[in-house]
Amino acid sequence: SEMARFVLFSVLLLGSASAFISVPFKDCKSVATIEKLEMSECTLRDEVIKDETKQVCIFAVGSKPTIKITFKSTEAGVDNLETTIKAKFGQSTLPYQMSDYETCKHGGLACPLEQGKSYTYQQSFTLDPSYPKDTLFQANWQLASGGKKHVCVVFLARIE
């Protein structure tokens, strides 16, 4: 029936919305070894930036994506990690206020981290409707402790 087909289509749509996709990133001098960056509720789109084709993560306004960073700790006893997020729009940088900034508590990490072990940090964030729309920005995501950037990744994004 038409209804059954619609329900199935909706279920498939919902299923894909929560799926994680691998997002291209730049490592910004992380102490740890970054293995991969994944994101839910992001659609990758090719955009030409300064004559180069780059993949940009497109987010919907008001969505609540989840970021997942898999990394290997290169140090033992890493604790009290704090999450810092910044968005760079052209020349201006805006900090993103993460209320749950305590990485070990809210990012699914078993701290203190052990040397040579792989971990997956995972956290959801909300894209407030007040954020600049249709503007390319560089997202900088850091997990730091004692002035050390254990994890630091940069990726391109846009809210539509």
XYZ file of N, CA, C and O in Angstrom:
640
model
N 0.837 -1.198 0.000
C 0.000 0.000 0.000
C 0.878 1.257 0.000
O 2.046 1.216 0.371
N 0.246 2.360 -0.355
C 0.941 3.656 -0.417
C 1.467 4.041 0.966
O 2.588 4.501 1.114
N 0.630 3.812 1.998
C 0.998 4.156 3.369
C 2.233 3.352 3.830
O 3.169 3.912 4.379
N 2.211 2.065 3.567
C 3.320 1.200 3.964
C 4.615 1.651 3.289
O 5.677 1.666 3.904
N 4.513 2.050 2.031
C 5.678 2.501 1.288
C 6.226 3.790 1.912
O 7.420 3.974 2.058
N 5.309 4.681 2.289
C 5.705 5.949 2.910
C 6.401 5.702 4.251
O 7.433 6.285 4.540
N 5.846 4.801 5.056
C 6.428 4.474 6.358
C 7.835 3.905 6.175
O 8.774 4.313 6.838
N 7.973 2.984 5.225
C 9.273 2.384 4.949
C 10.274 3.451 4.535
O 11.405 3.491 5.013
N 9.854 4.375 3.664
C 10.714 5.455 3.193
C 11.151 6.329 4.376
O 12.312 6.685 4.505
N 10.201 6.639 5.273
C 10.512 7.463 6.448
C 11.528 6.772 7.349
O 12.443 7.403 7.858
N 11.349 5.469 7.534
C 12.263 4.695 8.376
C 13.665 4.709 7.769
O 14.648 4.927 8.459
N 13.752 4.523 6.460
C 15.045 4.543 5.784
C 15.700 5.915 5.942
O 16.891 6.035 6.172
N 14.889 6.960 5.853
C 15.377 8.320 5.973
C 15.937 8.575 7.376
O 17.011 9.117 7.540
N 15.179 8.127 8.373
C 15.614 8.289 9.759
C 16.889 7.501 10.011
O 17.799 7.977 10.668
N 16.936 6.312 9.459
C 18.100 5.456 9.629
C 19.356 6.122 9.106
O 20.398 6.087 9.741
N 19.256 6.796 7.966
C 20.439 7.409 7.383
C 20.840 8.687 8.115
O 21.982 9.083 8.098
N 19.873 9.329 8.778
C 20.165 10.585 9.464
C 21.127 10.385 10.636
O 21.945 11.234 10.926
N 21.009 9.221 11.291
C 21.846 8.998 12.462
C 23.153 8.277 12.114
O 23.963 8.012 12.973
N 23.313 7.931 10.845
C 24.518 7.206 10.439
C 25.731 8.132 10.474
O 25.626 9.317 10.183
N 26.875 7.569 10.809
C 28.104 8.356 10.844
C 28.811 8.263 9.507
O 28.840 7.201 8.898
N 29.342 9.385 9.062
C 30.143 9.363 7.850
C 31.526 9.903 8.173
O 31.694 10.708 9.080
N 32.498 9.434 7.430
C 33.874 9.862 7.625
C 34.050 11.246 7.014
O 33.645 11.483 5.884
N 34.634 12.168 7.789
C 34.805 13.549 7.347
C 36.293 13.862 7.186
O 37.084 13.574 8.093
N 36.689 14.450 6.048
C 38.100 14.814 5.878
C 38.485 15.897 6.889
O 37.690 16.804 7.149
N 39.668 15.792 7.450
C 40.102 16.755 8.465
C 41.596 17.024 8.345
O 42.324 16.289 7.679
N 42.012 18.082 9.022
C 43.434 18.380 9.141
C 43.772 18.222 10.616
O 43.019 18.637 11.480
N 44.907 17.614 10.888
C 45.378 17.447 12.254
C 46.134 18.730 12.611
O 47.067 19.112 11.917
N 45.715 19.413 13.679
C 46.378 20.659 14.067
C 47.301 20.403 15.261
O 47.001 20.804 16.375
N 48.387 19.715 14.994
C 49.445 19.439 15.985
C 48.945 18.695 17.224
O 49.265 19.052 18.358
N 48.169 17.633 17.011
C 47.692 16.812 18.130
C 48.860 16.037 18.731
O 49.756 15.608 18.012
N 48.826 15.858 20.047
C 49.814 15.021 20.723
C 49.478 13.556 20.420
O 50.354 12.739 20.168
N 48.182 13.243 20.423
C 47.728 11.881 20.124
C 47.773 11.644 18.613
O 47.899 12.593 17.835
N 47.646 10.393 18.203
C 47.591 10.053 16.786
C 46.122 9.962 16.401
O 45.390 9.118 16.918
N 45.667 10.852 15.512
C 44.260 10.864 15.112
C 44.042 9.792 14.049
O 44.729 9.772 13.034
N 43.084 8.909 14.310
C 42.802 7.832 13.360
C 41.670 8.194 12.412
O 41.775 7.997 11.229
N 40.575 8.732 12.949
C 39.506 9.184 12.056
C 38.539 10.141 12.740
O 38.419 10.157 13.963
N 37.868 10.907 11.890
C 36.851 11.845 12.335
C 35.567 11.454 11.631
O 35.539 11.305 10.411
N 34.506 11.256 12.416
C 33.211 10.899 11.846
C 32.143 11.836 12.396
O 32.299 12.392 13.475
N 31.061 11.980 11.640
C 30.011 12.906 12.022
C 28.664 12.352 11.620
O 28.527 11.726 10.567
N 27.656 12.588 12.469
C 26.291 12.215 12.080
C 25.603 13.512 11.639
O 26.062 14.611 11.951
N 24.505 13.379 10.916
C 23.709 14.527 10.447
C 24.546 15.511 9.638
O 24.362 16.722 9.733
N 25.468 14.965 8.866
C 26.310 15.792 8.004
C 26.273 15.182 6.615
O 26.324 13.967 6.473
N 26.150 16.016 5.614
C 26.203 15.572 4.228
C 27.443 16.194 3.618
O 27.638 17.409 3.729
N 28.284 15.380 3.018
C 29.497 15.931 2.419
C 29.201 16.463 1.029
O 28.505 15.825 0.243
N 29.728 17.646 0.756
C 29.530 18.257 -0.550
C 30.865 18.821 -1.031
O 31.612 19.409 -0.239
N 31.143 18.648 -2.309
C 32.360 19.221 -2.876
C 32.152 20.708 -3.135
O 31.147 21.093 -3.729
N 33.088 21.516 -2.665
C 33.035 22.951 -2.928
C 34.415 23.399 -3.359
O 35.418 22.905 -2.849
N 34.446 24.323 -4.293
C 35.730 24.833 -4.749
C 36.102 26.030 -3.878
O 35.382 27.012 -3.786
N 37.229 25.881 -3.182
C 37.724 26.927 -2.290
C 39.132 27.270 -2.745
O 40.010 26.413 -2.748
N 39.336 28.513 -3.142
C 40.643 28.960 -3.632
C 41.210 27.992 -4.680
O 42.324 27.481 -4.532
N 40.423 27.708 -5.706
C 40.813 26.829 -6.819
C 41.043 25.366 -6.434
O 41.581 24.595 -7.218
N 40.672 24.995 -5.233
C 40.835 23.604 -4.814
C 39.481 23.040 -4.434
O 38.696 23.698 -3.767
N 39.231 21.797 -4.832
C 37.967 21.166 -4.458
C 38.137 20.519 -3.085
O 39.036 19.705 -2.876
N 37.288 20.947 -2.152
C 37.342 20.405 -0.786
C 35.981 19.848 -0.432
O 34.966 20.297 -0.943
N 35.982 18.873 0.493
C 34.716 18.328 0.965
C 34.275 19.077 2.213
O 35.027 19.206 3.176
N 33.055 19.585 2.145
C 32.493 20.389 3.233
C 31.340 19.628 3.874
O 30.520 19.019 3.183
N 31.291 19.671 5.195
C 30.232 19.013 5.956
C 29.041 19.975 6.040
O 29.161 21.057 6.609
N 27.926 19.593 5.439
C 26.738 20.448 5.448
C 25.805 20.002 6.575
O 25.393 18.841 6.632
N 25.511 20.953 7.478
C 24.606 20.678 8.603
C 23.296 21.423 8.386
O 23.287 22.507 7.816
N 22.205 20.861 8.895
C 20.913 21.544 8.831
C 20.776 22.445 10.054
O 21.236 22.104 11.141
N 20.141 23.601 9.860
C 19.888 24.542 10.947
C 19.118 23.838 12.059
O 18.183 23.098 11.787
N 19.524 24.047 13.292
C 18.806 23.481 14.431
C 19.013 21.992 14.657
O 18.396 21.411 15.532
N 19.893 21.369 13.864
C 20.121 19.936 14.041
C 21.050 19.686 15.224
O 21.663 20.609 15.757
N 21.137 18.421 15.636
C 21.995 18.081 16.765
C 22.928 16.939 16.353
O 22.691 15.774 16.685
N 23.980 17.275 15.609
C 24.902 16.235 15.156
C 25.745 15.671 16.292
O 25.823 16.253 17.378
N 26.371 14.541 16.023
C 27.294 13.926 16.965
C 28.633 13.785 16.266
O 28.697 13.328 15.127
N 29.680 14.196 16.949
C 31.034 14.055 16.423
C 31.668 12.830 17.069
O 31.361 12.499 18.218
N 32.502 12.142 16.305
C 33.178 10.954 16.813
C 34.633 11.043 16.337
O 34.883 11.105 15.132
N 35.569 11.104 17.269
C 36.985 11.167 16.908
C 37.685 9.951 17.507
O 37.635 9.730 18.717
N 38.297 9.156 16.633
C 39.030 7.984 17.090
C 40.514 8.342 17.074
O 41.018 8.840 16.069
N 41.166 8.124 18.206
C 42.582 8.487 18.318
C 43.328 7.493 19.186
O 42.739 6.775 19.980
N 44.641 7.487 19.018
C 45.489 6.632 19.840
C 46.278 7.548 20.770
O 46.965 8.464 20.315
N 46.162 7.297 22.062
C 46.871 8.126 23.039
C 48.364 7.807 22.999
O 48.758 6.642 23.002
N 49.188 8.852 22.953
C 50.640 8.648 22.902
C 51.264 8.883 24.281
O 52.462 8.793 24.449
N 50.390 9.195 25.255
C 50.884 9.426 26.617
C 50.027 8.671 27.616
O 48.858 8.407 27.359
N 50.607 8.375 28.762
C 49.874 7.683 29.823
C 49.364 8.698 30.842
O 49.943 9.772 30.999
N 48.302 8.328 31.533
C 47.794 9.149 32.628
C 47.121 10.444 32.247
O 46.999 11.347 33.070
N 46.678 10.562 30.998
C 46.015 11.798 30.564
C 44.624 11.869 31.189
O 43.805 10.975 31.037
N 44.385 12.967 31.906
C 43.120 13.141 32.611
C 42.672 14.599 32.507
O 43.421 15.433 32.002
N 41.496 14.892 33.037
C 40.971 16.259 33.051
C 41.017 16.943 31.691
O 41.372 18.108 31.582
N 40.654 16.196 30.654
C 40.605 16.787 29.319
C 39.423 17.740 29.216
O 38.364 17.494 29.799
N 39.625 18.823 28.503
C 38.540 19.780 28.281
C 38.328 19.971 26.791
O 39.280 20.069 26.023
N 37.061 20.029 26.400
C 36.700 20.202 25.002
C 36.550 21.682 24.684
O 35.850 22.397 25.395
N 37.219 22.124 23.635
C 37.107 23.505 23.172
C 36.773 23.462 21.687
O 37.408 22.735 20.930
N 35.787 24.258 21.303
C 35.383 24.311 19.904
C 35.370 25.759 19.447
O 34.878 26.637 20.161
N 35.941 25.984 18.266
C 35.923 27.329 17.695
C 35.496 27.213 16.239
O 35.780 26.223 15.581
N 34.815 28.247 15.765
C 34.423 28.297 14.356
C 35.036 29.550 13.749
O 34.859 30.657 14.277
N 35.776 29.363 12.663
C 36.423 30.499 12.009
C 35.679 30.854 10.732
O 35.598 30.062 9.802
N 35.074 32.050 10.744
C 34.337 32.563 9.588
C 35.202 33.670 8.990
O 35.328 34.734 9.597
N 35.824 33.419 7.857
C 36.683 34.439 7.262
C 37.780 34.815 8.238
O 38.579 33.972 8.635
N 37.794 36.074 8.673
C 38.831 36.531 9.600
C 38.418 36.433 11.073
O 39.249 36.584 11.955
N 37.135 36.223 11.323
C 36.699 36.202 12.729
C 36.512 34.784 13.262
O 36.050 33.891 12.551
N 36.888 34.599 14.524
C 36.765 33.302 15.179
C 35.752 33.401 16.314
O 35.853 34.288 17.156
N 34.791 32.501 16.300
C 33.767 32.487 17.346
C 33.924 31.237 18.208
O 34.017 30.140 17.682
N 33.967 31.411 19.534
C 34.016 30.219 20.385
C 32.614 29.622 20.475
O 31.636 30.337 20.436
N 32.558 28.290 20.542
C 31.272 27.618 20.722
C 31.227 27.210 22.179
O 32.124 26.518 22.660
N 30.210 27.685 22.897
C 30.120 27.372 24.318
C 29.585 25.963 24.523
O 28.416 25.701 24.291
N 30.485 25.083 24.916
C 30.100 23.706 25.188
C 29.853 23.600 26.688
O 30.794 23.735 27.479
N 28.609 23.403 27.085
C 28.325 23.332 28.524
C 28.940 22.072 29.133
O 29.402 22.077 30.261
N 28.950 20.983 28.338
C 29.525 19.726 28.832
C 30.965 19.619 28.343
O 31.304 18.729 27.585
N 31.799 20.564 28.770
C 33.174 20.631 28.249
C 34.126 19.618 28.880
O 35.237 19.425 28.406
N 33.688 18.943 29.964
C 34.578 17.958 30.593
C 34.564 16.688 29.746
O 33.628 15.892 29.807
N 35.628 16.539 28.955
C 35.701 15.472 27.957
C 35.573 14.074 28.541
O 34.854 13.236 28.003
N 36.281 13.816 29.643
C 36.266 12.462 30.222
C 34.862 12.081 30.688
O 34.440 10.939 30.550
N 34.132 13.067 31.221
C 32.796 12.819 31.754
C 31.741 12.706 30.654
O 30.873 11.842 30.690
N 31.816 13.601 29.649
C 30.748 13.685 28.647
C 31.104 13.138 27.267
O 30.257 13.056 26.397
N 32.366 12.792 27.062
C 32.780 12.338 25.732
C 32.962 10.838 25.596
O 33.478 10.353 24.591
N 32.549 10.099 26.634
C 32.624 8.641 26.563
C 34.030 8.076 26.647
O 34.298 6.992 26.152
N 34.943 8.819 27.275
C 36.321 8.346 27.401
C 36.579 7.788 28.789
O 36.138 8.363 29.780
N 37.313 6.682 28.855
C 37.701 6.118 30.149
C 39.043 6.749 30.529
O 40.087 6.338 30.049
N 38.988 7.791 31.330
C 40.208 8.482 31.765
C 40.672 7.918 33.098
O 39.843 7.418 33.858
N 41.939 7.996 33.462
C 43.044 8.510 32.647
C 43.349 7.611 31.447
O 43.199 6.389 31.521
N 43.752 8.258 30.355
C 44.049 7.527 29.126
C 45.355 6.752 29.285
O 46.255 7.183 29.992
N 45.416 5.614 28.616
C 46.628 4.792 28.659
C 47.414 4.988 27.364
O 46.827 5.193 26.300
N 48.714 4.904 27.472
C 49.569 5.074 26.307
C 49.394 3.928 25.316
O 49.290 2.771 25.707
N 49.321 4.268 24.019
C 49.232 3.253 22.966
C 47.858 2.655 22.752
O 47.673 1.784 21.915
N 46.878 3.126 23.524
C 45.527 2.577 23.415
C 44.650 3.494 22.551
O 44.800 4.710 22.590
N 43.755 2.867 21.776
C 42.843 3.658 20.942
C 41.568 3.987 21.703
O 41.046 3.151 22.434
N 41.088 5.215 21.503
C 39.877 5.696 22.164
C 38.961 6.339 21.140
O 39.427 6.855 20.117
N 37.669 6.336 21.447
C 36.717 7.041 20.595
C 35.967 8.044 21.455
O 35.221 7.675 22.357
N 36.217 9.305 21.153
C 35.511 10.407 21.812
C 34.240 10.637 21.012
O 34.262 10.648 19.787
N 33.110 10.786 21.704
C 31.840 10.997 21.011
C 30.992 11.982 21.791
O 30.806 11.828 22.988
N 30.515 13.022 21.102
C 29.690 14.013 21.781
C 28.744 14.714 20.809
O 29.113 15.004 19.670
N 27.524 14.990 21.276
C 26.544 15.705 20.453
C 26.628 17.193 20.733
O 27.018 17.596 21.822
N 26.255 17.967 19.755
C 26.239 19.428 19.916
C 25.053 19.967 19.131
O 24.581 19.340 18.188
N 24.544 21.122 19.546
C 23.364 21.695 18.900
C 23.751 22.880 18.031
O 24.515 23.735 18.458
N 23.214 22.896 16.812
C 23.461 24.015 15.906
C 22.307 24.985 16.045
O 21.245 24.819 15.449
N 22.511 25.965 16.887
C 21.499 26.959 17.191
C 21.085 27.732 15.936
O 21.938 28.077 15.117
N 19.774 28.025 15.793
C 19.323 28.774 14.606
C 19.961 30.166 14.470
O 19.910 30.756 13.399
N 20.569 30.674 15.551
C 21.193 31.999 15.474
C 22.569 31.976 14.802
O 23.131 33.009 14.479
N 23.127 30.784 14.596
C 24.457 30.695 13.979
C 24.410 31.149 12.522
O 23.399 30.946 11.856
N 25.511 31.725 12.036
C 25.531 32.188 10.637
C 25.234 31.058 9.653
O 25.815 29.986 9.749
N 24.298 31.337 8.755
C 23.902 30.343 7.764
C 24.563 30.620 6.419
O 24.944 31.758 6.148
N 24.664 29.568 5.602
C 25.203 29.664 4.247
C 26.588 30.298 4.193
O 26.941 30.942 3.217
N 27.335 30.158 5.258
C 28.683 30.702 5.292
C 29.641 29.566 5.580
O 29.459 28.831 6.551
N 30.650 29.449 4.758
C 31.641 28.412 4.963
C 32.444 28.759 6.223
O 32.820 29.910 6.422
N 32.663 27.773 7.092
C 33.518 28.034 8.245
C 34.416 26.847 8.513
O 34.183 25.732 8.050
N 35.471 27.142 9.244
C 36.441 26.127 9.611
C 36.175 25.796 11.074
O 36.242 26.674 11.923
N 35.830 24.551 11.348
C 35.564 24.138 12.728
C 36.839 23.564 13.321
O 37.496 22.731 12.712
N 37.180 24.044 14.512
C 38.377 23.588 15.201
C 37.923 22.919 16.496
O 37.286 23.552 17.331
N 38.233 21.632 16.632
C 37.786 20.837 17.779
C 39.005 20.357 18.546
O 39.855 19.686 17.983
N 39.074 20.722 19.818
C 40.243 20.348 20.628
C 39.857 19.655 21.918
O 38.889 20.025 22.559
N 40.662 18.661 22.275
C 40.552 18.007 23.579
C 41.912 18.240 24.212
O 42.918 17.703 23.753
N 41.947 19.096 25.217
C 43.235 19.485 25.804
C 43.273 19.288 27.307
O 42.247 19.261 27.982
N 44.493 19.140 27.806
C 44.711 18.973 29.247
C 46.067 19.566 29.582
O 47.061 19.273 28.921
N 46.096 20.405 30.606
C 47.352 21.006 31.044
C 48.093 21.727 29.936
O 49.313 21.630 29.825
N 47.352 22.443 29.102
C 47.968 23.211 28.027
C 48.415 22.391 26.831
O 49.001 22.918 25.891
N 48.152 21.095 26.857
C 48.536 20.221 25.742
C 47.309 19.856 24.919
O 46.305 19.412 25.475
N 47.433 20.010 23.596
C 46.342 19.615 22.704
C 46.527 18.134 22.370
O 47.315 17.772 21.514
N 45.834 17.284 23.099
C 45.944 15.845 22.838
C 45.262 15.513 21.523
O 45.761 14.721 20.740
N 44.111 16.148 21.300
C 43.394 15.969 20.048
C 43.066 17.355 19.510
O 42.529 18.197 20.225
N 43.416 17.581 18.237
C 43.086 18.850 17.595
C 42.820 18.580 16.121
O 43.708 18.131 15.396
N 41.566 18.778 15.713
C 41.206 18.567 14.315
C 40.479 19.794 13.770
O 39.809 20.513 14.510
N 40.636 20.000 12.478
C 39.979 21.105 11.785
C 39.260 20.507 10.585
O 39.815 19.680 9.873
N 37.999 20.910 10.399
C 37.259 20.456 9.212
C 36.382 21.606 8.688
O 36.122 22.562 9.424
N 35.986 21.520 7.449
C 35.169 22.568 6.837
C 33.703 22.237 6.974
O 33.292 21.094 6.798
N 32.908 23.268 7.280
C 31.478 23.048 7.468
C 30.659 24.253 7.016
O 31.196 25.344 6.794
N 29.381 24.008 6.900
C 28.435 25.047 6.503
C 27.073 24.660 7.066
O 26.717 23.485 7.069
N 26.324 25.647 7.557
C 24.971 25.393 8.078
C 23.980 25.932 7.057
O 24.115 27.064 6.605
N 23.013 25.093 6.680
C 22.026 25.564 5.683
C 20.610 25.379 6.183
O 20.352 24.555 7.033
